Each structure stands twice: as C-alpha cells, then as structure tokens.
C-alpha cells in the first residue's frame, strides 16, 4: 500500500433528531474535507455515484471545485455508472477536470451498482435492450468514451463552417493528453478484472465480489487483482497499472473513537446482490497497532497500491478528518504509505 484516500458515498437527507443534511451541505463539506486532506498529504478523494438517490450523482462539477481548491490530492470517482452516460460529453467533462487539476483525476467507471429504481438509465434515454443489468450498454458507452479521450476523430468536419471549418474527422474538445492512463474500471469479478487488464485501464476492485467460493474476501480479491495484472501483461501494455481496494477502517485512539466505532469490528459477509451470491469485506475497528497487523494480513490490501477508506461522510468534515488524520499518523506509515508531496 503506497497511497490512501477516502471513498465517500455522499449521503444526505434526514440525520435524526430533526436534523437535515442537504445536497448543498454534502458537496460543500466534501470540498472542506478534501482541503484538509490535501494539507495532510493524503493521496486521493473519491466519490461513489448513484442516480435517483440522495447521494452524489453528478460528480464532475464537485471534482472540478475540489481541484480548484487543492494542489496535490487526486480527485476521483468510484464509480461512474456508464449506462447513464453520454460518452462524448463525459469525455469532454473528464478532460476539463483533468486539465483544471493538472492531471490529478482518477476516473473510475463501470457498469454500476444496484439501483433504487428499475432500469433507471432508460429514463436518461439509453436503451439497455434485453440485458436486465445493462452490462452490454455500459461496455458500448465505455468503448466510445475511450475512443474520444484517445483523440480519435468522431465527427465529420464542415469545410464551409464560418468557425474554422476543414476536412476530415474532428475529435471532441478539450483533449487532455495522458487522460487514458488515469481511467479505472470498477470490477466485481475476476472475469471483468481480466477484461480491464486486456483493455489497458487501471483497476478499482469493488467493495463486494459477485462470487462465493468459501474463501475470505481478501483472498478472493487478491485473486482478482492477480487475474487483472496477468491479463495486462499478456496484452503487452507498457508500465504498471494501478490497483485500488476499499475498506472500512477506524483507528481507535480516543475515548470518542471507542464510543463511535468500538463495536464495529465485523467479519466478511455473504448475501445476494443483483441475483448473484456475493462476498462483502469486513470492517476494521481497533487500536492502531492491531490495525497495522490486521491490514498486513489482508492479502488484497497488500497487493494493491491504493487503499480507499470508506467514510461516514454524513457525520461532517471535522469528524472524518480526524479519522483520516489518525490513520495517516498511526497506521499508514507502517504499511508503506507515501504521502503526496
């Protein structure tokens, strides 16, 4: 583990006791937290994306705002649902954020996760056909998105245009060189991880795996990472791809920490998601020295270069910055963390 950051679900709505967290609160607090993390040298801030839900749904404006207020931290998604996306518009937005940030975007995309609505992407104007999960639609959109960010000409130029006409095919603008190296695919199976390796994008290993073979979650996830890297090498891609995993990790340092998270230590879970028997990772909550040993024995954390800490963002930036700061101070250095400088 060389890098770590936070993965926020961006929840907002009623908090209980008559308190309310608005959508504006959620985004403004995310910016504030990112600024504090940037000062600590934390490597990244990433956001889950869910449509038709009280969570982040249009993350690129938020990433642009964070990029404009920070200087070092990576800004990213984990993940954007490609079933909902206009690939060319996403290519324009992603390039814009990448340029604003000076190449600090980490754009995680995938087929998406279970929804609160039925085939919501069709309400956005995209036909998923007979596929009940829309996987084919997501791959089609992703293929066109990659062609766009690679600078391929996708529209016939008009030689009679008064706005700089010409001949041949025109790419979308703006174009950000190197953006493709900052694209990640969120995979929940070994098969999709291997596919991402063949395509030549980075890997965000999901918070759950849609398989259950009686093995611990971290072992299953490490096997997925191995399949991804093997496919990358076999495809002949240059360099080393990046790999991230996410975990719920809470260092227990103060009495308040014990009160908030002392009972949160959990084991791996198994359940059904989208009709598939799936394995979920456990929550880590312990004193820092115990956490270090636990994470050293987590096969996937040791295999990945980036660890994303899932945080309770609805509890506010001060609360979450304390979690992050304690992890950066007491745990991360013992695992090989290298702060952004």
Coordinates of C-alpha atoms in Angstrom, one line a residue:
X1 CA 0.0 0.0 0.0
X2 CA 1.7 3.1 -1.3
X3 CA -1.3 5.5 -1.3
X4 CA -4.5 6.0 0.6
X5 CA -7.6 8.2 0.3
X6 CA -11.2 8.3 1.1
X7 CA -14.3 6.9 -0.6
X8 CA -17.4 8.8 0.1
X9 CA -21.0 7.7 -0.7
X10 CA -22.1 11.3 -0.3
X11 CA -25.3 10.5 1.6
X12 CA -27.6 13.4 2.5
X13 CA -31.1 13.7 3.9
X14 CA -32.6 13.4 7.4
X15 CA -30.0 12.7 10.2
X16 CA -32.4 12.1 13.0
X17 CA -33.4 14.4 15.8
X18 CA -34.9 16.9 13.4
X19 CA -31.5 17.5 11.7
X20 CA -31.2 17.6 8.0
X21 CA -28.1 17.4 5.7
X22 CA -28.9 18.9 2.3
X23 CA -27.3 18.2 -1.0
X24 CA -25.5 21.5 -0.9
X25 CA -24.2 20.6 2.6
X26 CA -22.9 17.3 1.3
X27 CA -20.9 18.8 -1.5
X28 CA -19.6 21.8 0.4
X29 CA -18.5 19.6 3.3
X30 CA -16.8 17.3 0.8
X31 CA -14.7 20.2 -0.5
X32 CA -13.8 21.3 3.0
X33 CA -12.7 17.7 3.9
X34 CA -10.6 17.4 0.7
X35 CA -8.8 20.7 1.5
X36 CA -7.9 19.3 5.0
X37 CA -6.7 16.0 3.5
X38 CA -4.7 17.8 0.9
X39 CA -2.8 19.6 3.7
X40 CA -2.1 16.2 5.3
X41 CA -0.6 14.8 2.1
X42 CA -3.4 12.2 1.7
X43 CA -3.3 10.9 -1.8
X44 CA -6.9 10.9 -3.0
X45 CA -10.5 11.7 -2.5
X46 CA -13.0 9.6 -4.4
X47 CA -16.8 9.6 -4.6
X48 CA -19.4 6.9 -5.3
X49 CA -22.1 7.8 -7.9
X50 CA -25.7 6.8 -7.6
X51 CA -28.6 8.2 -9.6
X52 CA -32.2 8.6 -8.3
X53 CA -30.8 8.5 -4.8
X54 CA -29.7 11.1 -2.1
X55 CA -26.1 10.6 -2.9
X56 CA -23.6 12.1 -5.4
X57 CA -25.0 11.8 -8.9
X58 CA -23.0 14.3 -11.0
X59 CA -19.5 14.2 -9.5
X60 CA -17.5 16.1 -12.2
X61 CA -18.5 19.6 -11.0
X62 CA -17.6 18.6 -7.5
X63 CA -14.2 17.2 -8.6
X64 CA -13.6 20.4 -10.5
X65 CA -14.4 22.5 -7.4
X66 CA -12.0 20.4 -5.3
X67 CA -9.3 20.5 -7.9
X68 CA -9.5 24.3 -7.9
X69 CA -9.2 24.5 -4.1
X70 CA -6.3 21.9 -3.7
X71 CA -2.9 21.4 -5.1
X72 CA -1.8 17.8 -4.6
X73 CA -4.6 15.4 -3.9
X74 CA -6.0 13.1 -6.6
X75 CA -9.7 13.7 -7.3
X76 CA -11.8 10.7 -8.5
X77 CA -14.9 8.6 -8.7
X78 CA -15.5 5.1 -7.6
X79 CA -17.5 4.6 -9.8
X80 CA -19.5 6.4 -12.5
X81 CA -22.2 4.2 -14.0
X82 CA -21.5 4.1 -17.7
X83 CA -25.1 3.0 -18.5
X84 CA -26.2 6.6 -17.8
X85 CA -23.5 8.4 -19.6
X86 CA -23.3 10.2 -22.9
X87 CA -19.7 9.0 -23.7
X88 CA -18.7 12.1 -25.7
X89 CA -20.0 14.5 -23.1
X90 CA -18.3 12.6 -20.3
X91 CA -15.0 12.7 -22.4
X92 CA -15.3 16.5 -22.5
X93 CA -16.0 16.8 -18.8
X94 CA -13.3 14.4 -17.8
X95 CA -10.7 16.2 -19.9
X96 CA -11.8 19.5 -18.4
X97 CA -11.4 18.3 -14.9
X98 CA -8.1 16.7 -15.7
X99 CA -6.8 19.9 -17.2
X100 CA -8.0 22.0 -14.3
X101 CA -6.4 19.6 -11.8
X102 CA -3.1 19.3 -13.7
X103 CA -3.6 15.6 -14.3
X104 CA -4.9 14.7 -10.9
X105 CA -8.1 13.0 -12.0
X106 CA -8.7 9.3 -11.2
X107 CA -11.9 8.5 -13.2
X108 CA -13.4 5.2 -12.0
X109 CA -16.2 3.9 -14.2
X110 CA -18.1 0.6 -14.5
X111 CA -21.5 -1.0 -15.2
X112 CA -22.7 0.5 -12.0
X113 CA -24.1 -1.0 -8.8
X114 CA -27.7 -2.0 -7.8
X115 CA -30.1 0.9 -8.1
X116 CA -33.1 2.3 -6.3
X117 CA -35.1 2.3 -9.5
X118 CA -35.8 -0.2 -12.3
X119 CA -33.6 0.3 -15.4
X120 CA -33.1 4.0 -14.5
X121 CA -30.7 4.5 -17.4
X122 CA -33.6 4.2 -19.8
X123 CA -35.2 7.3 -18.2
X124 CA -32.0 9.0 -19.2
X125 CA -32.6 8.0 -22.8
X126 CA -30.4 4.8 -23.1
X127 CA -31.9 1.5 -24.2
X128 CA -30.5 -1.5 -22.3
X129 CA -32.2 -4.0 -24.7
X130 CA -32.9 -7.4 -23.3
X131 CA -30.0 -7.3 -20.8
X132 CA -31.6 -6.9 -17.4
X133 CA -28.4 -5.4 -15.9
X134 CA -27.3 -3.2 -18.9
X135 CA -23.8 -4.6 -19.0
X136 CA -23.6 -4.5 -22.8
X137 CA -24.8 -0.9 -22.8
X138 CA -22.1 0.1 -20.3
X139 CA -19.4 -1.6 -22.4
X140 CA -20.6 0.1 -25.6
X141 CA -20.5 3.5 -23.9
X142 CA -17.1 2.8 -22.4
X143 CA -15.6 1.9 -25.8
X144 CA -16.8 5.1 -27.3
X145 CA -15.6 7.1 -24.3
X146 CA -12.1 5.6 -24.7
X147 CA -12.0 6.4 -28.4
X148 CA -13.0 10.0 -27.6
X149 CA -10.3 10.6 -24.9
X150 CA -7.7 9.0 -27.1
X151 CA -8.3 11.8 -29.6
X152 CA -10.0 9.8 -32.3
X153 CA -11.9 11.9 -34.9
X154 CA -15.6 11.2 -34.3
X155 CA -17.5 13.8 -36.4
X156 CA -17.1 15.0 -40.0
X157 CA -15.7 18.5 -40.2
X158 CA -17.7 21.0 -42.2
X159 CA -15.5 22.8 -44.8
X160 CA -18.0 25.6 -45.2
X161 CA -18.3 26.4 -41.5
X162 CA -17.5 30.0 -40.5
X163 CA -16.0 28.8 -37.3
X164 CA -12.8 27.2 -38.6
X165 CA -14.1 24.6 -41.0
X166 CA -11.9 21.9 -42.6
X167 CA -11.9 18.4 -43.9
X168 CA -11.6 15.0 -42.3
X169 CA -12.8 13.9 -38.8
X170 CA -12.8 16.1 -35.7
X171 CA -12.1 15.0 -32.2
X172 CA -14.0 16.2 -29.2
X173 CA -12.5 19.1 -27.2
X174 CA -10.9 19.7 -24.8
X175 CA -8.3 17.0 -25.1
X176 CA -6.1 16.1 -22.2
X177 CA -3.0 14.0 -23.1
X178 CA -2.5 11.1 -20.8
X179 CA -6.1 11.0 -19.5
X180 CA -6.4 7.4 -20.5
X181 CA -3.7 6.4 -18.0
X182 CA -6.0 7.9 -15.3
X183 CA -9.1 5.9 -16.2
X184 CA -10.1 2.9 -13.9
X185 CA -12.7 0.2 -14.3
X186 CA -14.6 -1.0 -11.2
X187 CA -14.7 -4.8 -11.3
X188 CA -16.7 -7.2 -9.1
X189 CA -15.5 -10.4 -10.7
X190 CA -12.3 -12.0 -11.9
X191 CA -13.6 -12.0 -15.4
X192 CA -14.3 -8.3 -15.5
X193 CA -10.9 -7.6 -13.8
X194 CA -9.2 -9.6 -16.5
X195 CA -11.1 -7.7 -19.2
X196 CA -10.0 -4.4 -17.8
X197 CA -6.4 -5.6 -17.9
X198 CA -6.8 -6.5 -21.6
X199 CA -8.3 -3.2 -22.4
X200 CA -5.4 -1.4 -20.6
X201 CA -7.1 0.6 -17.8
X202 CA -6.5 0.7 -14.1
X203 CA -8.5 -1.5 -11.7
X204 CA -10.8 -0.4 -8.8
X205 CA -11.7 -3.7 -7.1
X206 CA -15.2 -3.4 -5.8
X207 CA -16.4 -3.3 -2.2
X208 CA -18.1 -6.6 -2.9
X209 CA -17.4 -9.6 -5.2
X210 CA -20.2 -11.4 -7.0
X211 CA -18.9 -14.9 -6.1
X212 CA -18.7 -17.0 -3.0
X213 CA -16.3 -20.0 -3.1
X214 CA -15.9 -20.3 0.7
X215 CA -12.7 -18.2 0.7
X216 CA -12.1 -15.0 2.7
X217 CA -13.0 -11.8 0.9
X218 CA -9.4 -10.5 0.8
X219 CA -8.1 -13.8 -0.7
X220 CA -10.9 -13.6 -3.4
X221 CA -10.0 -10.0 -4.1
X222 CA -6.2 -10.8 -4.3
X223 CA -7.0 -13.5 -6.9
X224 CA -9.0 -10.9 -8.9
X225 CA -6.0 -8.5 -8.8
X226 CA -3.7 -11.3 -9.9
X227 CA -6.0 -12.0 -12.9
X228 CA -6.0 -8.3 -13.8
X229 CA -2.3 -8.0 -13.8
X230 CA -1.8 -11.2 -15.7
X231 CA -4.2 -10.0 -18.4
X232 CA -2.4 -6.6 -18.5
X233 CA 1.0 -8.3 -19.1
X234 CA -0.4 -10.7 -21.7
X235 CA -1.9 -7.9 -23.6
X236 CA 1.5 -6.2 -23.9
X237 CA 0.6 -2.9 -22.2
X238 CA 3.5 -0.8 -21.1
X239 CA 4.2 0.2 -17.5
X240 CA 2.5 -0.9 -14.3
X241 CA -1.3 -0.4 -13.8
X242 CA -2.7 0.9 -10.6
X243 CA -5.0 -1.1 -8.4
X244 CA -7.2 0.1 -5.6
X245 CA -9.3 -1.6 -2.9
X246 CA -11.6 -0.1 -0.4
X247 CA -12.1 -0.9 3.3
X248 CA -13.9 0.5 6.3
X249 CA -11.1 1.2 8.8
X250 CA -11.5 3.1 12.1
X251 CA -8.5 3.6 14.3
X252 CA -9.5 3.6 18.0
X253 CA -7.3 6.3 19.6
X254 CA -9.5 8.3 21.8
X255 CA -12.4 7.6 24.1
X256 CA -14.7 9.1 21.5
X257 CA -13.4 6.7 18.9
X258 CA -14.2 3.7 21.1
X259 CA -17.7 5.1 21.7
X260 CA -18.3 5.7 18.0
X261 CA -16.7 2.6 16.5
X262 CA -15.7 0.2 19.3
X263 CA -18.4 -2.3 18.4
X264 CA -17.9 -2.1 14.6
X265 CA -15.5 -5.0 14.2
X266 CA -17.2 -7.3 11.7
X267 CA -16.3 -10.4 9.7
X268 CA -16.8 -11.0 6.0
X269 CA -20.4 -11.2 4.9
X270 CA -22.3 -13.1 2.2
X271 CA -25.5 -12.2 0.5
X272 CA -27.3 -11.7 -2.8
X273 CA -26.8 -8.7 -5.0
X274 CA -28.4 -8.4 -8.4
X275 CA -29.3 -12.1 -8.2
X276 CA -25.7 -13.1 -7.5
X277 CA -24.4 -14.7 -4.3
X278 CA -21.7 -12.1 -3.3
X279 CA -19.0 -11.7 -0.7
X280 CA -18.5 -8.5 1.3
X281 CA -15.4 -7.3 3.1
X282 CA -15.3 -6.8 6.8
X283 CA -15.0 -3.6 8.9
X284 CA -11.7 -3.0 10.8
X285 CA -12.0 -1.1 14.0
X286 CA -9.2 -1.4 16.6
X287 CA -6.2 0.3 18.2
X288 CA -3.6 1.4 15.6
X289 CA -1.1 -1.4 16.4
X290 CA -3.8 -4.0 15.9
X291 CA -5.0 -2.4 12.7
X292 CA -1.5 -2.5 11.3
X293 CA -1.2 -6.2 11.9
X294 CA -4.7 -6.9 10.5
X295 CA -4.1 -4.9 7.3
X296 CA -0.7 -6.6 6.9
X297 CA -2.5 -9.9 6.8
X298 CA -5.1 -8.6 4.3
X299 CA -4.0 -10.1 1.0
X300 CA -5.7 -7.6 -1.2
X301 CA -4.6 -4.5 0.7
X302 CA -1.0 -5.8 0.4
X303 CA -1.4 -6.4 -3.3
X304 CA -3.0 -3.1 -4.2
X305 CA -1.1 0.2 -4.4
X306 CA -4.0 2.3 -3.2
X307 CA -6.4 1.9 -0.2
X308 CA -9.7 3.8 -0.1
X309 CA -11.1 4.3 3.3
X310 CA -14.9 4.3 3.2
X311 CA -16.0 7.2 5.5
X312 CA -19.3 8.2 7.1
X313 CA -19.4 11.5 5.2
X314 CA -22.8 12.5 6.7
X315 CA -21.0 13.0 10.1
X316 CA -19.2 16.0 8.8
X317 CA -15.7 17.1 7.7
X318 CA -14.2 17.6 11.2
X319 CA -15.3 14.1 12.3
X320 CA -14.0 12.5 9.1
X321 CA -10.7 14.5 9.0
X322 CA -10.0 13.1 12.5
X323 CA -10.4 9.5 11.2
X324 CA -8.1 10.3 8.2
X325 CA -5.5 12.1 10.3
X326 CA -5.3 9.2 12.8
X327 CA -4.9 6.7 10.0
X328 CA -2.2 8.8 8.4
X329 CA -0.4 9.3 11.7
X330 CA -0.6 5.9 13.4
X331 CA -1.4 3.3 10.7
X332 CA -0.5 4.2 7.1
X333 CA 3.3 4.8 7.6
X334 CA 3.6 1.2 9.0
X335 CA 2.0 -0.1 5.8
X336 CA 4.3 1.7 3.3
X337 CA 2.3 4.8 2.8
X338 CA 3.9 7.6 0.8
X339 CA 2.2 11.0 1.3
X340 CA 1.8 13.2 -1.7
X341 CA 4.4 16.0 -1.7

